[in-house]
Amino acid sequence: MRKTLGLLAAAFLALLVTAGPACAGTRERLSLDAGWLFHLGDVVPPAAKGHGMSYGGAKAGNAGGAAATDYDDSGWRRLDLPHDWAVEGPFDPGENASQGYRPRGIGWYRRYLAVPPSDRGRHVELQLDAIATHSQVWVNGIVVNRNWSGYNGRNIDITPYLRYGEDVNVIAVRVDADAQEGWWYEGAGIYRHTWLVKRDALHIATDGVHADPVRQGDRWIVPVTVDVESSAKVARGAEVEVTVTDPAGRQVATGRARVQVGALESSTARLELSVRQPTLWTLQQPALYRVRSVLRDKSGELDRVDVQTGFRTVRFDADRGFFLNGEPVKLQGVAIHQDHAGVGVAVPESIWAFRLRQLKAMGVNAVRFAHNAPAAEVLDLADRLGLLVMDENRNFNPSPDYLPQLTWLVRRDRNHPSVILWSIFNEEPLQSTEVGYEMARRMVAEVKKLDTTRPVTAAMHDGLFGDVNVTQAVDVAGLNYQAWAYDRFHKAHPTQPMTSTEDTSAYMTRGAFESDRAQHVLGSYDDEPSDWGATHRKAWRAIAERPFVAGGFVWTGIDYRGEPTPFEWPSASSFFGAMDLCALPKSAFWIHQAHWVKDRLVVKVLPHWNWAGREGRPVRVMVATNAQRVRVLLNGQPVAEGDVDPIDMVTFQVPYAPGRLEAVALRGGVEVGRDSVETSGAPARLVLTPDRSALAGDGLDAVPVTVSAVDAQGRPVPTANLPVHFELQGPGAIIGLGNGDPNSHEADKGSDRSLFNGLAQVIVQARRAGQGGLTLRATAPGLQASSVVLDVTAATPPAAVPEAGPFTKIGGWRISPPQGDRPDPGTAPSYGDMNTWGWGEPPMKQDPDGPTWRIYRASFGVRADRNDGRARLVFRDISGRAEVWSEGVKLGEKTDAAPGPLSLQLPKGPAWRTLNVLVQAQAGQESGLVGRVVLEPAGP
Ligand code: GAL
């Protein structure tokens, strides 16, 4: 018998182990992106009038309108995040040019969320990576967050507000995108990822691991701090073990520390690990190390966090600029905003990878994410690709409502080897005032509390020489468009390092070589600087020739929506990029490539060679190359030759004749490579060129496909501007389209897009759990169609929170005092009486007494999808006899006094109902609404 019991116990234990919560102790990071409901426009709750509504509305959990738990969202649109509603909208000349003439407005999101009872006692955090622009978040009708920036993430502990089991939770988010923080396109909505992170009550805090290697003399140490916090009910102790693993997966250092954390408190474990001769993180070989922190107690592993970091030193020198690992590196930088063709600001990570690879190909080694924090995954990419990052805070404001944005940025990003410079602001008019200085001083101090290894800058557009100015509060002086001041500042402040934080601002339309201001077209010979900027070449010369200027950041690497300077409507996106909105190269791409790429030949001949009607007349030919000299051949015959200025490049006038134009790059008189363009005929066939031929079927991976046209001989037609229609078959979708024309008003969504100067882009994304061939077909009237098959490979999608639907629980019950006689079913508490009638939620059990009566009264909203006359009003358990009344009508009754359920059909009726449930106790028996009262949809 004993043995049997023992076996049974063992079996039960095994069951617990296998059937219990998947990883009771350890962290689950679940994507919350799928299954949101969206409503464009505000939902204004009815104004509170009268005592009952005012009193009720002031209580935790009772938010009104679309924030209410039981709000009827049955007509809302279902979608998956990330989502930018602005890019779905039309162009409207009445809207703001700076925001790309897109309506923004206000929108609401709701997400239902079931949490299993096994999660009771765990710590549950809602992470919102960014929402444009102001937002408010409620969980179960309780406001849990307000935020005043479209660029910072929020990590919200929602543990106390959660309901478990069938009682589904609801997250509501109101997004105010009428608020603007920039003069560029900012998008609208929950445009970055969302997560639900479940951990043990004792766990490692979000962004709580700081592990940034430092060199001390000839040895490397990794000072590690691990913040541990607890939502447990009692103090707990644990051990933190940290291991550092090299790029090959070998453990190179390990250490342990103990923490003791009080209930609802936090504590920090500190370790110092030493690593011998690590492989350095360099731009060419960005070696990444993993730092794993594991939290354990006697019961086993409680939590684990991996961060990626790298071993490298950074230093800004007042005379010699920037040094990486002791070697001088000129910052060949670009500034970029975050929107992309087709997708707005909801940019998949794989499209970011494409954008950054394009920049890297251009010779860029530094990126300034202007003027705000990028998504976390973008910095991971920068680490992996070997790009340096100037990491910028959005709002210049050290007040308690705003400083946390800076704190969040530094805590999140301080392990990244790519991040070399913090920027507290861009171009602030207060920059040379005492107020500006005092504000900056406080923000710099905040950064220094969290990271002492990287300098701080601020991008100033004047005021460098004011008596009091922000250069005095920062480590590195940041100059926007002040090439005139480079020498003067260096002379006046010979010990302060400086960099250009922004320069150039020159215009170009991709593929256009003649400016036509009436048509809002700007030519691509790099001779269209803005009034305040300089050409790409001039701006770079001023930096390149001064070793004390650490480098520069071209405005911009890639075009962005909004700021269509020097034009306004109908132009809707920028002309500044070295690449267009699709990240397809303009001439400036090749010019900078020639400036910046040192380890391979660059030779690019510009423009195209389709100049019908210009025969015999000179066409300006520019060759962008890092070779010394160039010979130009037209149809095989030499027509020009000249030395190349390494910054200005070389330009010739070549009389036009159709055919083949070639640029032969020469070094020491010997050909080292060549590039050519060829006159083409009418477009005959479309060509689809995907950036990659396979994509992962994880619901995230996306591939940009370049669309072009060729003539009957297969030669590209760079002047083709013709409409193209797309069809996609297989496990995926077209998520956006673009063509880089700043004047285009074609939709970013849908299946049609014109070629602009020969090119367009379609972005396709694989479906979650997708697999097989994804066929993209492009057609255009009169042209041979083209199709391409992309291979969607099986991939494990990120673990996700299952989708859930609304659960209508009737709550907020008032309970009348006991009465000897059956009361009138219409009885209600008297006006303003918040005390004589009680308050409660099931289980509501009254002690056994005589055969008394009580009324249980509650009001509730009936969702449209439950107001069909078929929904069931279910009382899970009533103890006593009961009559159910609503709006003066008896819906049904329970005649048996023994505890039991009651299920009634809810007739069609108004959206707002009040229930009066008359319960008559059975003498000597508990009475009341013991089980939940829910409104269930009619069965299938
Ligand atoms: C700068 C500003 C950028 C952009 C640029 C255009 O002053 O920092 O955000 O507006 O001008 O030239």
mmCIF file of N, CA and C in Angstrom, residues 820-895:
data_model
loop_
_atom_site.group_PDB
_atom_site.id
_atom_site.type_symbol
_atom_site.label_atom_id
_atom_site.label_comp_id
_atom_site.label_asym_id
_atom_site.label_seq_id
_atom_site.Cartn_x
_atom_site.Cartn_y
_atom_site.Cartn_z
ATOM 1 N N GLY A 820 -37.071 41.062 4.926
ATOM 2 C CA GLY A 820 -37.923 39.929 5.267
ATOM 3 C C GLY A 820 -38.864 39.579 4.127
ATOM 4 N N ASP A 821 -39.396 40.582 3.448
ATOM 5 C CA ASP A 821 -40.367 40.321 2.384
ATOM 6 C C ASP A 821 -39.713 40.459 1.020
ATOM 7 N N ARG A 822 -40.331 39.823 0.065
ATOM 8 C CA ARG A 822 -39.816 39.917 -1.306
ATOM 9 C C ARG A 822 -39.849 41.397 -1.721
ATOM 10 N N PRO A 823 -38.681 41.950 -2.116
ATOM 11 C CA PRO A 823 -38.673 43.374 -2.467
ATOM 12 C C PRO A 823 -39.218 43.594 -3.868
ATOM 13 N N ASP A 824 -39.509 44.842 -4.139
ATOM 14 C CA ASP A 824 -39.905 45.212 -5.495
ATOM 15 C C ASP A 824 -38.696 45.010 -6.416
ATOM 16 N N PRO A 825 -38.855 44.287 -7.548
ATOM 17 C CA PRO A 825 -37.683 44.002 -8.390
ATOM 18 C C PRO A 825 -37.037 45.250 -8.977
ATOM 19 N N GLY A 826 -37.687 46.383 -8.909
ATOM 20 C CA GLY A 826 -37.093 47.607 -9.454
ATOM 21 C C GLY A 826 -36.308 48.393 -8.415
ATOM 22 N N THR A 827 -36.192 47.852 -7.199
ATOM 23 C CA THR A 827 -35.554 48.624 -6.123
ATOM 24 C C THR A 827 -34.095 48.935 -6.444
ATOM 25 N N ALA A 828 -33.687 50.166 -6.124
ATOM 26 C CA ALA A 828 -32.294 50.581 -6.338
ATOM 27 C C ALA A 828 -31.856 51.359 -5.101
ATOM 28 N N PRO A 829 -30.539 51.452 -4.882
ATOM 29 C CA PRO A 829 -30.099 52.276 -3.756
ATOM 30 C C PRO A 829 -30.543 53.710 -3.973
ATOM 31 N N SER A 830 -30.758 54.422 -2.912
ATOM 32 C CA SER A 830 -31.207 55.806 -3.092
ATOM 33 C C SER A 830 -30.052 56.638 -3.634
ATOM 34 N N TYR A 831 -30.399 57.731 -4.282
ATOM 35 C CA TYR A 831 -29.420 58.575 -4.965
ATOM 36 C C TYR A 831 -28.304 58.980 -4.001
ATOM 37 N N GLY A 832 -27.079 58.740 -4.419
ATOM 38 C CA GLY A 832 -25.941 59.175 -3.615
ATOM 39 C C GLY A 832 -25.605 58.237 -2.468
ATOM 40 N N ASP A 833 -26.360 57.165 -2.307
ATOM 41 C CA ASP A 833 -26.069 56.261 -1.193
ATOM 42 C C ASP A 833 -24.968 55.287 -1.603
ATOM 43 N N MET A 834 -23.803 55.475 -1.078
ATOM 44 C CA MET A 834 -22.681 54.609 -1.408
ATOM 45 C C MET A 834 -22.394 53.635 -0.271
ATOM 46 N N ASN A 835 -23.258 53.626 0.731
ATOM 47 C CA ASN A 835 -22.891 52.863 1.930
ATOM 48 C C ASN A 835 -23.941 51.882 2.442
ATOM 49 N N THR A 836 -25.236 52.220 2.291
ATOM 50 C CA THR A 836 -26.239 51.321 2.859
ATOM 51 C C THR A 836 -26.248 50.000 2.106
ATOM 52 N N TRP A 837 -26.255 50.087 0.787
ATOM 53 C CA TRP A 837 -26.094 48.879 -0.025
ATOM 54 C C TRP A 837 -24.600 48.560 -0.054
ATOM 55 N N GLY A 838 -24.274 47.294 0.068
ATOM 56 C CA GLY A 838 -22.856 46.907 0.058
ATOM 57 C C GLY A 838 -22.290 46.843 -1.359
ATOM 58 N N TRP A 839 -21.015 46.474 -1.443
ATOM 59 C CA TRP A 839 -20.299 46.351 -2.720
ATOM 60 C C TRP A 839 -19.672 44.979 -2.775
ATOM 61 N N GLY A 840 -19.653 44.379 -3.916
ATOM 62 C CA GLY A 840 -18.993 43.081 -3.944
ATOM 63 C C GLY A 840 -18.837 42.485 -5.322
ATOM 64 N N GLU A 841 -18.047 41.442 -5.370
ATOM 65 C CA GLU A 841 -17.840 40.642 -6.583
ATOM 66 C C GLU A 841 -18.011 39.194 -6.152
ATOM 67 N N PRO A 842 -18.537 38.325 -7.014
ATOM 68 C CA PRO A 842 -18.625 36.909 -6.637
ATOM 69 C C PRO A 842 -17.223 36.383 -6.313
ATOM 70 N N PRO A 843 -17.056 35.529 -5.378
ATOM 71 C CA PRO A 843 -18.133 34.918 -4.585
ATOM 72 C C PRO A 843 -18.676 35.869 -3.511
ATOM 73 N N MET A 844 -20.001 36.071 -3.552
ATOM 74 C CA MET A 844 -20.665 36.880 -2.520
ATOM 75 C C MET A 844 -21.577 35.933 -1.747
ATOM 76 N N LYS A 845 -21.164 35.636 -0.516
ATOM 77 C CA LYS A 845 -21.930 34.662 0.283
ATOM 78 C C LYS A 845 -22.402 35.330 1.553
ATOM 79 N N GLN A 846 -23.674 35.247 1.784
ATOM 80 C CA GLN A 846 -24.200 35.792 3.043
ATOM 81 C C GLN A 846 -24.300 34.649 4.052
ATOM 82 N N ASP A 847 -23.999 34.983 5.302
ATOM 83 C CA ASP A 847 -24.074 33.957 6.340
ATOM 84 C C ASP A 847 -25.494 33.400 6.434
ATOM 85 N N PRO A 848 -25.583 32.141 6.843
ATOM 86 C CA PRO A 848 -26.936 31.582 6.971
ATOM 87 C C PRO A 848 -27.753 32.411 7.949
ATOM 88 N N ASP A 849 -28.949 32.721 7.560
ATOM 89 C CA ASP A 849 -29.883 33.386 8.485
ATOM 90 C C ASP A 849 -31.275 32.920 8.095
ATOM 91 N N GLY A 850 -32.267 33.685 8.371
ATOM 92 C CA GLY A 850 -33.638 33.287 8.059
ATOM 93 C C GLY A 850 -33.891 33.357 6.560
ATOM 94 N N PRO A 851 -35.120 33.146 6.152
ATOM 95 C CA PRO A 851 -35.433 33.167 4.718
ATOM 96 C C PRO A 851 -35.523 34.613 4.208
ATOM 97 N N THR A 852 -34.418 35.327 4.300
ATOM 98 C CA THR A 852 -34.427 36.735 3.913
ATOM 99 C C THR A 852 -34.194 36.894 2.419
ATOM 100 N N TRP A 853 -34.481 38.098 1.958
ATOM 101 C CA TRP A 853 -34.251 38.462 0.556
ATOM 102 C C TRP A 853 -33.137 39.499 0.468
ATOM 103 N N ARG A 854 -32.348 39.390 -0.577
ATOM 104 C CA ARG A 854 -31.396 40.463 -0.893
ATOM 105 C C ARG A 854 -31.455 40.715 -2.393
ATOM 106 N N ILE A 855 -31.193 41.959 -2.743
ATOM 107 C CA ILE A 855 -31.089 42.272 -4.179
ATOM 108 C C ILE A 855 -29.611 42.452 -4.521
ATOM 109 N N TYR A 856 -29.211 41.817 -5.583
ATOM 110 C CA TYR A 856 -27.863 42.023 -6.143
ATOM 111 C C TYR A 856 -28.075 42.810 -7.430
ATOM 112 N N ARG A 857 -27.419 43.951 -7.488
ATOM 113 C CA ARG A 857 -27.718 44.841 -8.618
ATOM 114 C C ARG A 857 -26.413 45.223 -9.325
ATOM 115 N N ALA A 858 -26.422 45.119 -10.633
ATOM 116 C CA ALA A 858 -25.228 45.529 -11.405
ATOM 117 C C ALA A 858 -25.661 46.017 -12.776
ATOM 118 N N SER A 859 -24.877 46.946 -13.313
ATOM 119 C CA SER A 859 -25.114 47.419 -14.682
ATOM 120 C C SER A 859 -23.965 46.947 -15.552
ATOM 121 N N PHE A 860 -24.245 46.755 -16.802
ATOM 122 C CA PHE A 860 -23.185 46.283 -17.701
ATOM 123 C C PHE A 860 -23.500 46.651 -19.146
ATOM 124 N N GLY A 861 -22.421 46.743 -19.937
ATOM 125 C CA GLY A 861 -22.572 47.024 -21.367
ATOM 126 C C GLY A 861 -22.692 45.709 -22.118
ATOM 127 N N VAL A 862 -23.539 45.687 -23.126
ATOM 128 C CA VAL A 862 -23.671 44.472 -23.949
ATOM 129 C C VAL A 862 -22.993 44.754 -25.287
ATOM 130 N N ARG A 863 -21.927 44.048 -25.584
ATOM 131 C CA ARG A 863 -21.230 44.222 -26.860
ATOM 132 C C ARG A 863 -22.185 43.923 -28.011
ATOM 133 N N ALA A 864 -21.985 44.616 -29.113
ATOM 134 C CA ALA A 864 -22.881 44.408 -30.260
ATOM 135 C C ALA A 864 -22.888 42.946 -30.678
ATOM 136 N N ASP A 865 -21.714 42.287 -30.574
ATOM 137 C CA ASP A 865 -21.680 40.894 -31.019
ATOM 138 C C ASP A 865 -22.287 39.942 -29.985
ATOM 139 N N ARG A 866 -22.792 40.477 -28.883
ATOM 140 C CA ARG A 866 -23.517 39.639 -27.910
ATOM 141 C C ARG A 866 -24.957 40.131 -27.741
ATOM 142 N N ASN A 867 -25.306 41.144 -28.508
ATOM 143 C CA ASN A 867 -26.655 41.713 -28.355
ATOM 144 C C ASN A 867 -27.528 41.229 -29.506
ATOM 145 N N ASP A 868 -27.515 39.908 -29.694
ATOM 146 C CA ASP A 868 -28.235 39.336 -30.831
ATOM 147 C C ASP A 868 -29.421 38.498 -30.373
ATOM 148 N N GLY A 869 -29.724 38.550 -29.083
ATOM 149 C CA GLY A 869 -30.845 37.767 -28.572
ATOM 150 C C GLY A 869 -30.486 36.315 -28.324
ATOM 151 N N ARG A 870 -29.240 35.936 -28.637
ATOM 152 C CA ARG A 870 -28.857 34.532 -28.476
ATOM 153 C C ARG A 870 -27.813 34.340 -27.376
ATOM 154 N N ALA A 871 -27.199 35.470 -26.975
ATOM 155 C CA ALA A 871 -26.161 35.349 -25.946
ATOM 156 C C ALA A 871 -26.776 34.846 -24.640
ATOM 157 N N ARG A 872 -25.979 34.193 -23.830
ATOM 158 C CA ARG A 872 -26.485 33.617 -22.578
ATOM 159 C C ARG A 872 -25.914 34.376 -21.392
ATOM 160 N N LEU A 873 -26.813 34.681 -20.498
ATOM 161 C CA LEU A 873 -26.424 35.279 -19.235
ATOM 162 C C LEU A 873 -26.264 34.108 -18.271
ATOM 163 N N VAL A 874 -25.028 33.872 -17.865
ATOM 164 C CA VAL A 874 -24.770 32.650 -17.092
ATOM 165 C C VAL A 874 -24.360 33.008 -15.663
ATOM 166 N N PHE A 875 -25.150 32.500 -14.732
ATOM 167 C CA PHE A 875 -24.785 32.594 -13.312
ATOM 168 C C PHE A 875 -24.149 31.255 -12.977
ATOM 169 N N ARG A 876 -22.882 31.279 -12.688
ATOM 170 C CA ARG A 876 -22.186 29.995 -12.483
ATOM 171 C C ARG A 876 -22.677 29.284 -11.234
ATOM 172 N N ASP A 877 -23.051 30.069 -10.229
ATOM 173 C CA ASP A 877 -23.484 29.416 -8.988
ATOM 174 C C ASP A 877 -24.277 30.412 -8.140
ATOM 175 N N ILE A 878 -25.544 30.086 -7.947
ATOM 176 C CA ILE A 878 -26.363 30.915 -7.055
ATOM 177 C C ILE A 878 -26.799 30.029 -5.900
ATOM 178 N N SER A 879 -26.636 30.543 -4.720
ATOM 179 C CA SER A 879 -27.114 29.782 -3.561
ATOM 180 C C SER A 879 -28.395 30.447 -3.082
ATOM 181 N N GLY A 880 -29.490 29.722 -3.122
ATOM 182 C CA GLY A 880 -30.797 30.282 -2.778
ATOM 183 C C GLY A 880 -31.678 30.330 -4.010
ATOM 184 N N ARG A 881 -32.926 30.679 -3.772
ATOM 185 C CA ARG A 881 -33.841 30.860 -4.899
ATOM 186 C C ARG A 881 -33.569 32.230 -5.503
ATOM 187 N N ALA A 882 -33.798 32.394 -6.794
ATOM 188 C CA ALA A 882 -33.446 33.693 -7.381
ATOM 189 C C ALA A 882 -34.379 34.068 -8.515
ATOM 190 N N GLU A 883 -34.595 35.358 -8.645
ATOM 191 C CA GLU A 883 -35.308 35.917 -9.806
ATOM 192 C C GLU A 883 -34.365 36.915 -10.457
ATOM 193 N N VAL A 884 -34.303 36.872 -11.790
ATOM 194 C CA VAL A 884 -33.402 37.799 -12.486
ATOM 195 C C VAL A 884 -34.240 38.792 -13.283
ATOM 196 N N TRP A 885 -34.073 40.059 -12.979
ATOM 197 C CA TRP A 885 -34.846 41.116 -13.621
ATOM 198 C C TRP A 885 -33.922 42.091 -14.335
ATOM 199 N N SER A 886 -34.383 42.569 -15.477
ATOM 200 C CA SER A 886 -33.615 43.613 -16.158
ATOM 201 C C SER A 886 -34.607 44.555 -16.812
ATOM 202 N N GLU A 887 -34.447 45.803 -16.599
ATOM 203 C CA GLU A 887 -35.288 46.846 -17.199
ATOM 204 C C GLU A 887 -36.782 46.498 -17.031
ATOM 205 N N GLY A 888 -37.123 46.088 -15.825
ATOM 206 C CA GLY A 888 -38.528 45.837 -15.518
ATOM 207 C C GLY A 888 -39.079 44.532 -16.057
ATOM 208 N N VAL A 889 -38.194 43.721 -16.694
ATOM 209 C CA VAL A 889 -38.664 42.454 -17.267
ATOM 210 C C VAL A 889 -37.973 41.314 -16.526
ATOM 211 N N LYS A 890 -38.749 40.300 -16.245
ATOM 212 C CA LYS A 890 -38.151 39.142 -15.573
ATOM 213 C C LYS A 890 -37.520 38.242 -16.638
ATOM 214 N N LEU A 891 -36.214 38.024 -16.536
ATOM 215 C CA LEU A 891 -35.529 37.204 -17.536
ATOM 216 C C LEU A 891 -35.614 35.723 -17.211
ATOM 217 N N GLY A 892 -35.781 35.414 -15.912
ATOM 218 C CA GLY A 892 -35.851 34.011 -15.554
ATOM 219 C C GLY A 892 -35.718 33.856 -14.052
ATOM 220 N N GLU A 893 -35.806 32.599 -13.627
ATOM 221 C CA GLU A 893 -35.683 32.400 -12.186
ATOM 222 C C GLU A 893 -35.087 31.040 -11.868
ATOM 223 N N LYS A 894 -34.610 30.955 -10.672
ATOM 224 C CA LYS A 894 -34.078 29.678 -10.176
ATOM 225 C C LYS A 894 -34.952 29.295 -8.995
ATOM 226 N N THR A 895 -35.636 28.166 -9.144
ATOM 227 C CA THR A 895 -36.648 27.829 -8.138
ATOM 228 C C THR A 895 -36.088 26.951 -7.025
#
